[in-house]
Amino acid sequence: MLTSLEQEKIKLKFENACNKCETIKNEILEVLKDCNEDESFCLKYLYAYMPLTDMADYSPQLFLKFVRHSLKVRNLMPWGKSISNIDFLNYVLQYRINNENIEYFCEIFFDELYPKIKDLSMYDAIIEVNYWAFSKATYKATDNRTASPLTVVRNAYGRCGEESTFLVAALRSVCLPSRQCYAPRWAHCDDNHAWVEVLADGKWHFLGACEPEIRLNTGWFRLPASKAPLIHNRVFCDTVGNEIITKQTDMVTEINVLHHYAKTKEIKVKIVDKDNNPLKNINVGFEVVNYCEFFPIATLVTDDNGEVTFVTGLGDLFVFVYNDESYIYKKIDVNEVKNLTLTFDSIKEETESFELEMTPAKGGVDEEEKLTEEQEKEQSRRNEDALNIRRKFESTFYNEETAKKYSLKFDCMQEDIEKIMPLARGNYKEIEKFLEDETTKDILEYKVLLLKALREKDLSDITYTILMENIEESIKYKDKYEKEIFVENLLNPRVWNENITLYKKDIPNILSDDIKNEITNNPLEVAKFVESNITQYGISEYTNLTTSPVGALKSKLVNKVSKAIVTVAILRSLGIAAKMDKADGKVVYYNNGEWVHIYKEPKKDVKKGMLVLKKGDDTTYEYYKNYTLGKLENGHYTTLDLDNISWEDDKVEYNVEVGNYRIVLANRRPDETNMVKVLFVKVLENKTSEIELHLPQIKHTGKEIDIEDRTIFDTDDNKTTLLQALNNKKGIVAWLHVGMEPTEHLLNEIRESSDKYNDENVNTILILRDIKDLSDPTLTRTLKVVPNLNIFIEKDGYNIDKIYNDLDITDKKLPLAIVFNNNEKVIYGCAGYNVGIGEMLLKTLNS
């Protein structure tokens, strides 16, 4: 499949991989005996670049199934032979897409898709697969554990990272080379996004996952992507063809695909000492202000010439240069810089505050060719057909009524069961089987408490077998601890953000009786056991992956997080309540009312002081929304996770370690420029440091626009006009496209700010295309929480082209949101995807 030289490299990398994981080497070699030449090479290719977590957790037989399916569909699909070998290996054969749990989805997806696409061109097949994906799932915000493709189907929803993982899985199952690409952070708003690129007839195309349109290279994210500082894709390989590479290890390559979406520029940064000598191995971070922190979209290391190169968009960047002891920085406008030389004159601490403006790339996209009337009808029909298929599937899930009826089967915990069952989505049969299990009916209370301890997403993919293991293996310890401690930290299988697996039966069988006795008598002995028997590695790994507890004990290899997870799992399996501390991720166990650290670090006197932040204006300060706090460590600032500490009496108090801190305040203007203020403060031992916050102020531009009035109808079909509905009051008006991610974001943000949107002085009008849109789940949830919202229908389609034009909005996407003043003039408008728009609309309304 590759040149003899490349094949030899794969052979050597495969052997190295096997040698790293001696405990499963023989199992891999045994499976290879049943492989033909192509199967053998493909399997070795996967193992050559495989994360150690996957080697430990999944069997060679599973990977062989992926190999055989990929080779089969390459021979079967008419375009299979036209795909280059390297694209086949990286974008069809590769089983891993993101940091999802690996399940064998190929044949399930193939069996549904092949009849639909077998006679189509590659281009049309891609579109067909995306319509199929939309019939299976749509967007919904979820937690940060990435659900597997089969879980997304079971849930009928996923966040963008899950939708795109699912779509790539589906495309690869029918030999359509594809990859997930994403913006790690936007520069123009506080968020990120992921979508899909797919190769057709030798050219990469893009599409929104589970957001089908009848042609490719379109989607609501086109304009945001044109403003991005970086869009990239991770490939599990070090051979990627003719691509722009941001960074590369011997296992993973980060490909920069920003030029597919935006105007780009390569900039070169050179770091020298005071004598102008180049400095090697200096970290150069390219940062944007996102969620009120300086976030490194890429951190590169200088070469022998003291240089790094980076391809980025045409906006502002904050270049932060550091080693373990000190740093320097400079804000740049990429439009004006190509080569930048910085003298590393070593800042070690700062006291002087400063302000700056961070302006994103202007962006811009060509206006899309309008669909013909026939194409629009076809697109609407196909969307409606897909939507009906998904809704039919979702109708089999529990709802409030059926969950209430089901809960009556049980003698206790009825209210909790009623709440749990709808959250299980398409996984409800596993939950039913667990609740109805006769052998454990006398401990129903603890079964329900176990389900309540899990996260919402866990309920949608956990199995009966895992639930039963945890209740059967742990219930004997229920009287050893207070109920809450027992349920959360011993009965509960979840430790961190890992995929939940079986371990409570296996671990006691793996450990010797002597080890079990030692740990049971003194839980601190678990540290000695783990340190002696499991090796922690830190290189050549995809850092977002974790090894299961059993996989860790068998492979004897873990990363830092997996080491903590297996430690907690061992303790819980032996009846000892333990957890990873949410604040710092360190392992602690419960002993006589106290949490005791397992891994004793070299003794150091942790000195602390108090940092008090006070309001200096009438701003409502919210962590990550308009300020953050970072500590100077190892030459750079690390943002502290403090959003769980509340303000009281116009101040907030942080008990922190002594040291140097940086406070970042940010206030984004309607034109997307971030107004940033940076403050520095030193915290001394047993002293209180106080600092007053003043958010950077934004002035209204004063621009006012007239718009034509229009006929709208309320939900009782009463006719009125938009200006009559506003009733001479200032207000917010938004035209929605329910079910699509940009509208979902807006509705979610309105719900999150329900107290503000329910204020009688905030007049908000949401306009729909059809009365049927009221059944949209996200809109329904929002209206329950924000009854102050006014709903109207604009029949016969939205007539809003002139509003876009008057507001100079070139990318005519929905939602379109505008703000009226008291004089019936529009003072602000935006369209499409704008995270933070819920707050921005309120800010403009009250300006």
mmCIF file of N, CA and C in Angstrom, residues 51-144:
data_model
loop_
_atom_site.group_PDB
_atom_site.id
_atom_site.type_symbol
_atom_site.label_atom_id
_atom_site.label_comp_id
_atom_site.label_asym_id
_atom_site.label_seq_id
_atom_site.Cartn_x
_atom_site.Cartn_y
_atom_site.Cartn_z
ATOM 1 N N PRO A 51 -2.854 5.081 20.168
ATOM 2 C CA PRO A 51 -2.636 5.520 21.550
ATOM 3 C C PRO A 51 -2.543 4.303 22.472
ATOM 4 N N LEU A 52 -1.674 4.378 23.450
ATOM 5 C CA LEU A 52 -1.504 3.261 24.370
ATOM 6 C C LEU A 52 -2.798 2.945 25.115
ATOM 7 N N THR A 53 -3.621 3.955 25.319
ATOM 8 C CA THR A 53 -4.916 3.726 25.972
ATOM 9 C C THR A 53 -5.746 2.731 25.167
ATOM 10 N N ASP A 54 -5.735 2.862 23.850
ATOM 11 C CA ASP A 54 -6.519 1.956 23.006
ATOM 12 C C ASP A 54 -5.916 0.553 22.995
ATOM 13 N N MET A 55 -4.592 0.458 22.978
ATOM 14 C CA MET A 55 -3.947 -0.848 23.030
ATOM 15 C C MET A 55 -4.341 -1.591 24.307
ATOM 16 N N ALA A 56 -4.461 -0.838 25.398
ATOM 17 C CA ALA A 56 -4.774 -1.455 26.688
ATOM 18 C C ALA A 56 -6.245 -1.841 26.804
ATOM 19 N N ASP A 57 -7.137 -1.068 26.190
ATOM 20 C CA ASP A 57 -8.569 -1.234 26.453
ATOM 21 C C ASP A 57 -9.340 -2.048 25.422
ATOM 22 N N TYR A 58 -8.822 -2.159 24.209
ATOM 23 C CA TYR A 58 -9.592 -2.808 23.156
ATOM 24 C C TYR A 58 -8.804 -3.965 22.552
ATOM 25 N N SER A 59 -9.516 -4.988 22.140
ATOM 26 C CA SER A 59 -8.864 -6.214 21.686
ATOM 27 C C SER A 59 -8.385 -6.101 20.245
ATOM 28 N N PRO A 60 -7.353 -6.846 19.868
ATOM 29 C CA PRO A 60 -6.917 -6.891 18.465
ATOM 30 C C PRO A 60 -8.025 -7.389 17.545
ATOM 31 N N GLN A 61 -8.890 -8.245 18.074
ATOM 32 C CA GLN A 61 -10.002 -8.748 17.250
ATOM 33 C C GLN A 61 -10.934 -7.612 16.824
ATOM 34 N N LEU A 62 -11.136 -6.650 17.721
ATOM 35 C CA LEU A 62 -11.973 -5.498 17.373
ATOM 36 C C LEU A 62 -11.334 -4.704 16.241
ATOM 37 N N PHE A 63 -10.049 -4.431 16.344
ATOM 38 C CA PHE A 63 -9.376 -3.651 15.307
ATOM 39 C C PHE A 63 -9.318 -4.411 13.979
ATOM 40 N N LEU A 64 -9.229 -5.736 14.045
ATOM 41 C CA LEU A 64 -9.246 -6.530 12.817
ATOM 42 C C LEU A 64 -10.598 -6.402 12.113
ATOM 43 N N LYS A 65 -11.663 -6.282 12.881
ATOM 44 C CA LYS A 65 -12.988 -6.086 12.273
ATOM 45 C C LYS A 65 -13.029 -4.755 11.515
ATOM 46 N N PHE A 66 -12.453 -3.701 12.114
ATOM 47 C CA PHE A 66 -12.376 -2.414 11.403
ATOM 48 C C PHE A 66 -11.564 -2.571 10.113
ATOM 49 N N VAL A 67 -10.454 -3.273 10.191
ATOM 50 C CA VAL A 67 -9.590 -3.475 9.023
ATOM 51 C C VAL A 67 -10.342 -4.194 7.918
ATOM 52 N N ARG A 68 -10.970 -5.303 8.248
ATOM 53 C CA ARG A 68 -11.644 -6.106 7.219
ATOM 54 C C ARG A 68 -12.813 -5.352 6.594
ATOM 55 N N HIS A 69 -13.525 -4.586 7.412
ATOM 56 C CA HIS A 69 -14.631 -3.813 6.842
ATOM 57 C C HIS A 69 -14.107 -2.742 5.886
ATOM 58 N N SER A 70 -13.058 -2.043 6.282
ATOM 59 C CA SER A 70 -12.514 -0.970 5.442
ATOM 60 C C SER A 70 -12.021 -1.510 4.098
ATOM 61 N N LEU A 71 -11.333 -2.641 4.129
ATOM 62 C CA LEU A 71 -10.856 -3.246 2.883
ATOM 63 C C LEU A 71 -12.027 -3.717 2.025
ATOM 64 N N LYS A 72 -13.056 -4.233 2.671
ATOM 65 C CA LYS A 72 -14.235 -4.697 1.936
ATOM 66 C C LYS A 72 -14.921 -3.546 1.202
ATOM 67 N N VAL A 73 -15.150 -2.435 1.918
ATOM 68 C CA VAL A 73 -15.892 -1.341 1.276
ATOM 69 C C VAL A 73 -15.026 -0.628 0.236
ATOM 70 N N ARG A 74 -13.705 -0.660 0.404
ATOM 71 C CA ARG A 74 -12.851 -0.058 -0.630
ATOM 72 C C ARG A 74 -12.988 -0.822 -1.942
ATOM 73 N N ASN A 75 -13.112 -2.120 -1.850
ATOM 74 C CA ASN A 75 -13.292 -2.934 -3.060
ATOM 75 C C ASN A 75 -14.704 -2.848 -3.606
ATOM 76 N N LEU A 76 -15.652 -2.600 -2.719
ATOM 77 C CA LEU A 76 -17.062 -2.611 -3.123
ATOM 78 C C LEU A 76 -17.524 -1.301 -3.736
ATOM 79 N N MET A 77 -17.107 -0.169 -3.150
ATOM 80 C CA MET A 77 -17.618 1.120 -3.626
ATOM 81 C C MET A 77 -16.927 1.508 -4.924
ATOM 82 N N PRO A 78 -17.649 2.073 -5.866
ATOM 83 C CA PRO A 78 -17.061 2.388 -7.179
ATOM 84 C C PRO A 78 -15.902 3.373 -7.112
ATOM 85 N N TRP A 79 -15.862 4.192 -6.071
ATOM 86 C CA TRP A 79 -14.780 5.182 -5.944
ATOM 87 C C TRP A 79 -13.605 4.680 -5.107
ATOM 88 N N GLY A 80 -13.716 3.468 -4.581
ATOM 89 C CA GLY A 80 -12.702 2.958 -3.662
ATOM 90 C C GLY A 80 -11.292 3.014 -4.201
ATOM 91 N N LYS A 81 -11.104 2.587 -5.446
ATOM 92 C CA LYS A 81 -9.753 2.518 -6.012
ATOM 93 C C LYS A 81 -9.181 3.900 -6.331
ATOM 94 N N SER A 82 -10.053 4.909 -6.417
ATOM 95 C CA SER A 82 -9.569 6.257 -6.739
ATOM 96 C C SER A 82 -8.989 6.964 -5.515
ATOM 97 N N ILE A 83 -9.176 6.403 -4.350
ATOM 98 C CA ILE A 83 -8.689 7.009 -3.115
ATOM 99 C C ILE A 83 -7.228 6.614 -2.925
ATOM 100 N N SER A 84 -6.369 7.597 -2.691
ATOM 101 C CA SER A 84 -4.949 7.283 -2.503
ATOM 102 C C SER A 84 -4.769 6.420 -1.252
ATOM 103 N N ASN A 85 -3.685 5.675 -1.230
ATOM 104 C CA ASN A 85 -3.452 4.775 -0.098
ATOM 105 C C ASN A 85 -3.344 5.523 1.223
ATOM 106 N N ILE A 86 -2.645 6.664 1.225
ATOM 107 C CA ILE A 86 -2.467 7.382 2.488
ATOM 108 C C ILE A 86 -3.790 7.969 2.972
ATOM 109 N N ASP A 87 -4.656 8.424 2.039
ATOM 110 C CA ASP A 87 -5.970 8.923 2.442
ATOM 111 C C ASP A 87 -6.855 7.784 2.936
ATOM 112 N N PHE A 88 -6.746 6.631 2.310
ATOM 113 C CA PHE A 88 -7.496 5.467 2.776
ATOM 114 C C PHE A 88 -7.080 5.103 4.205
ATOM 115 N N LEU A 89 -5.783 5.040 4.437
ATOM 116 C CA LEU A 89 -5.279 4.632 5.750
ATOM 117 C C LEU A 89 -5.676 5.618 6.842
ATOM 118 N N ASN A 90 -5.593 6.921 6.553
ATOM 119 C CA ASN A 90 -5.849 7.941 7.576
ATOM 120 C C ASN A 90 -7.314 8.292 7.746
ATOM 121 N N TYR A 91 -8.106 8.176 6.661
ATOM 122 C CA TYR A 91 -9.449 8.736 6.699
ATOM 123 C C TYR A 91 -10.565 7.739 6.389
ATOM 124 N N VAL A 92 -10.222 6.471 6.169
ATOM 125 C CA VAL A 92 -11.227 5.420 6.042
ATOM 126 C C VAL A 92 -10.941 4.312 7.054
ATOM 127 N N LEU A 93 -9.727 3.805 7.017
ATOM 128 C CA LEU A 93 -9.343 2.721 7.916
ATOM 129 C C LEU A 93 -9.358 3.156 9.386
ATOM 130 N N GLN A 94 -8.892 4.350 9.679
ATOM 131 C CA GLN A 94 -8.711 4.803 11.067
ATOM 132 C C GLN A 94 -10.039 4.739 11.831
ATOM 133 N N TYR A 95 -10.021 4.006 12.914
ATOM 134 C CA TYR A 95 -11.227 3.784 13.709
ATOM 135 C C TYR A 95 -11.509 4.939 14.666
ATOM 136 N N ARG A 96 -10.444 5.635 15.124
ATOM 137 C CA ARG A 96 -10.629 6.701 16.109
ATOM 138 C C ARG A 96 -10.795 8.043 15.411
ATOM 139 N N ILE A 97 -11.757 8.834 15.899
ATOM 140 C CA ILE A 97 -12.050 10.135 15.301
ATOM 141 C C ILE A 97 -11.736 11.252 16.286
ATOM 142 N N ASN A 98 -12.186 11.057 17.528
ATOM 143 C CA ASN A 98 -11.979 12.065 18.570
ATOM 144 C C ASN A 98 -11.518 11.325 19.821
ATOM 145 N N ASN A 99 -12.086 11.649 20.955
ATOM 146 C CA ASN A 99 -11.755 10.923 22.185
ATOM 147 C C ASN A 99 -12.933 10.088 22.662
ATOM 148 N N GLU A 100 -13.717 9.585 21.693
ATOM 149 C CA GLU A 100 -14.903 8.788 21.985
ATOM 150 C C GLU A 100 -14.550 7.361 22.415
ATOM 151 N N ASN A 101 -15.507 6.707 23.068
ATOM 152 C CA ASN A 101 -15.391 5.276 23.342
ATOM 153 C C ASN A 101 -15.460 4.520 22.010
ATOM 154 N N ILE A 102 -14.597 3.515 21.846
ATOM 155 C CA ILE A 102 -14.550 2.796 20.566
ATOM 156 C C ILE A 102 -15.530 1.632 20.585
ATOM 157 N N GLU A 103 -16.449 1.646 19.642
ATOM 158 C CA GLU A 103 -17.405 0.560 19.430
ATOM 159 C C GLU A 103 -17.420 0.237 17.943
ATOM 160 N N TYR A 104 -17.759 -0.998 17.614
ATOM 161 C CA TYR A 104 -17.768 -1.402 16.209
ATOM 162 C C TYR A 104 -19.104 -1.006 15.573
ATOM 163 N N PHE A 105 -19.068 0.126 14.892
ATOM 164 C CA PHE A 105 -20.273 0.693 14.284
ATOM 165 C C PHE A 105 -20.385 0.393 12.793
ATOM 166 N N CYS A 106 -19.293 -0.061 12.164
ATOM 167 C CA CYS A 106 -19.178 -0.068 10.702
ATOM 168 C C CYS A 106 -20.322 -0.792 10.000
ATOM 169 N N GLU A 107 -20.584 -2.016 10.392
ATOM 170 C CA GLU A 107 -21.587 -2.810 9.673
ATOM 171 C C GLU A 107 -22.993 -2.290 9.917
ATOM 172 N N ILE A 108 -23.241 -1.807 11.137
ATOM 173 C CA ILE A 108 -24.568 -1.244 11.433
ATOM 174 C C ILE A 108 -24.853 -0.071 10.508
ATOM 175 N N PHE A 109 -23.901 0.853 10.401
ATOM 176 C CA PHE A 109 -24.087 2.015 9.548
ATOM 177 C C PHE A 109 -24.083 1.616 8.069
ATOM 178 N N PHE A 110 -23.163 0.750 7.702
ATOM 179 C CA PHE A 110 -23.066 0.325 6.301
ATOM 180 C C PHE A 110 -24.365 -0.306 5.822
ATOM 181 N N ASP A 111 -24.953 -1.178 6.621
ATOM 182 C CA ASP A 111 -26.164 -1.879 6.195
ATOM 183 C C ASP A 111 -27.308 -0.918 5.911
ATOM 184 N N GLU A 112 -27.360 0.191 6.645
ATOM 185 C CA GLU A 112 -28.406 1.182 6.392
ATOM 186 C C GLU A 112 -28.066 2.086 5.216
ATOM 187 N N LEU A 113 -26.779 2.403 5.062
ATOM 188 C CA LEU A 113 -26.385 3.411 4.075
ATOM 189 C C LEU A 113 -26.151 2.854 2.674
ATOM 190 N N TYR A 114 -25.612 1.672 2.590
ATOM 191 C CA TYR A 114 -25.214 1.151 1.271
ATOM 192 C C TYR A 114 -26.361 1.140 0.268
ATOM 193 N N PRO A 115 -27.560 0.663 0.630
ATOM 194 C CA PRO A 115 -28.650 0.698 -0.360
ATOM 195 C C PRO A 115 -28.999 2.110 -0.830
ATOM 196 N N LYS A 116 -28.744 3.101 0.011
ATOM 197 C CA LYS A 116 -29.093 4.485 -0.329
ATOM 198 C C LYS A 116 -28.090 5.120 -1.285
ATOM 199 N N ILE A 117 -26.819 4.677 -1.237
ATOM 200 C CA ILE A 117 -25.773 5.415 -1.958
ATOM 201 C C ILE A 117 -25.047 4.598 -3.030
ATOM 202 N N LYS A 118 -25.345 3.321 -3.156
ATOM 203 C CA LYS A 118 -24.524 2.446 -4.009
ATOM 204 C C LYS A 118 -24.493 2.874 -5.477
ATOM 205 N N ASP A 119 -25.496 3.599 -5.932
ATOM 206 C CA ASP A 119 -25.530 4.024 -7.334
ATOM 207 C C ASP A 119 -25.267 5.520 -7.502
ATOM 208 N N LEU A 120 -24.807 6.186 -6.436
ATOM 209 C CA LEU A 120 -24.585 7.626 -6.491
ATOM 210 C C LEU A 120 -23.112 7.954 -6.720
ATOM 211 N N SER A 121 -22.848 9.206 -7.125
ATOM 212 C CA SER A 121 -21.478 9.705 -7.180
ATOM 213 C C SER A 121 -20.990 9.950 -5.764
ATOM 214 N N MET A 122 -19.681 10.158 -5.584
ATOM 215 C CA MET A 122 -19.153 10.456 -4.243
ATOM 216 C C MET A 122 -19.825 11.694 -3.664
ATOM 217 N N TYR A 123 -19.940 12.724 -4.479
ATOM 218 C CA TYR A 123 -20.508 14.001 -4.031
ATOM 219 C C TYR A 123 -21.935 13.800 -3.516
ATOM 220 N N ASP A 124 -22.754 13.132 -4.318
ATOM 221 C CA ASP A 124 -24.148 12.928 -3.918
ATOM 222 C C ASP A 124 -24.268 11.949 -2.758
ATOM 223 N N ALA A 125 -23.348 10.985 -2.687
ATOM 224 C CA ALA A 125 -23.365 10.022 -1.581
ATOM 225 C C ALA A 125 -23.108 10.727 -0.252
ATOM 226 N N ILE A 126 -22.194 11.683 -0.257
ATOM 227 C CA ILE A 126 -21.893 12.439 0.965
ATOM 228 C C ILE A 126 -23.140 13.159 1.458
ATOM 229 N N ILE A 127 -23.846 13.801 0.553
ATOM 230 C CA ILE A 127 -25.065 14.527 0.919
ATOM 231 C C ILE A 127 -26.112 13.563 1.474
ATOM 232 N N GLU A 128 -26.237 12.404 0.832
ATOM 233 C CA GLU A 128 -27.209 11.408 1.290
ATOM 234 C C GLU A 128 -26.880 10.904 2.692
ATOM 235 N N VAL A 129 -25.596 10.676 2.955
ATOM 236 C CA VAL A 129 -25.184 10.211 4.285
ATOM 237 C C VAL A 129 -25.526 11.258 5.347
ATOM 238 N N ASN A 130 -25.360 12.543 5.017
ATOM 239 C CA ASN A 130 -25.658 13.584 6.002
ATOM 240 C C ASN A 130 -27.156 13.699 6.270
ATOM 241 N N TYR A 131 -28.003 13.475 5.249
ATOM 242 C CA TYR A 131 -29.445 13.441 5.502
ATOM 243 C C TYR A 131 -29.799 12.263 6.402
ATOM 244 N N TRP A 132 -29.156 11.129 6.153
ATOM 245 C CA TRP A 132 -29.369 9.960 7.014
ATOM 246 C C TRP A 132 -28.947 10.279 8.444
ATOM 247 N N ALA A 133 -27.786 10.957 8.598
ATOM 248 C CA ALA A 133 -27.299 11.321 9.933
ATOM 249 C C ALA A 133 -28.289 12.236 10.645
ATOM 250 N N PHE A 134 -28.900 13.178 9.903
ATOM 251 C CA PHE A 134 -29.875 14.090 10.488
ATOM 252 C C PHE A 134 -31.128 13.337 10.927
ATOM 253 N N SER A 135 -31.445 12.237 10.231
ATOM 254 C CA SER A 135 -32.601 11.428 10.631
ATOM 255 C C SER A 135 -32.314 10.663 11.918
ATOM 256 N N LYS A 136 -31.024 10.612 12.297
ATOM 257 C CA LYS A 136 -30.625 9.900 13.505
ATOM 258 C C LYS A 136 -30.375 10.836 14.682
ATOM 259 N N ALA A 137 -29.891 12.044 14.418
ATOM 260 C CA ALA A 137 -29.476 12.906 15.537
ATOM 261 C C ALA A 137 -29.510 14.369 15.135
ATOM 262 N N THR A 138 -29.656 15.224 16.140
ATOM 263 C CA THR A 138 -29.588 16.666 15.953
ATOM 264 C C THR A 138 -28.784 17.270 17.100
ATOM 265 N N TYR A 139 -28.612 18.578 17.065
ATOM 266 C CA TYR A 139 -27.747 19.245 18.055
ATOM 267 C C TYR A 139 -28.436 19.410 19.403
ATOM 268 N N LYS A 140 -27.656 19.157 20.459
ATOM 269 C CA LYS A 140 -28.039 19.542 21.814
ATOM 270 C C LYS A 140 -26.762 19.639 22.637
ATOM 271 N N ALA A 141 -26.645 20.695 23.425
ATOM 272 C CA ALA A 141 -25.466 20.864 24.277
ATOM 273 C C ALA A 141 -25.434 19.748 25.315
ATOM 274 N N THR A 142 -24.244 19.153 25.512
ATOM 275 C CA THR A 142 -24.080 18.090 26.503
ATOM 276 C C THR A 142 -22.768 18.313 27.247
ATOM 277 N N ASP A 143 -22.418 17.375 28.137
ATOM 278 C CA ASP A 143 -21.179 17.535 28.898
ATOM 279 C C ASP A 143 -19.963 17.226 28.034
ATOM 280 N N ASN A 144 -18.761 17.328 28.633
ATOM 281 C CA ASN A 144 -17.547 17.272 27.818
ATOM 282 C C ASN A 144 -17.034 15.866 27.543
#
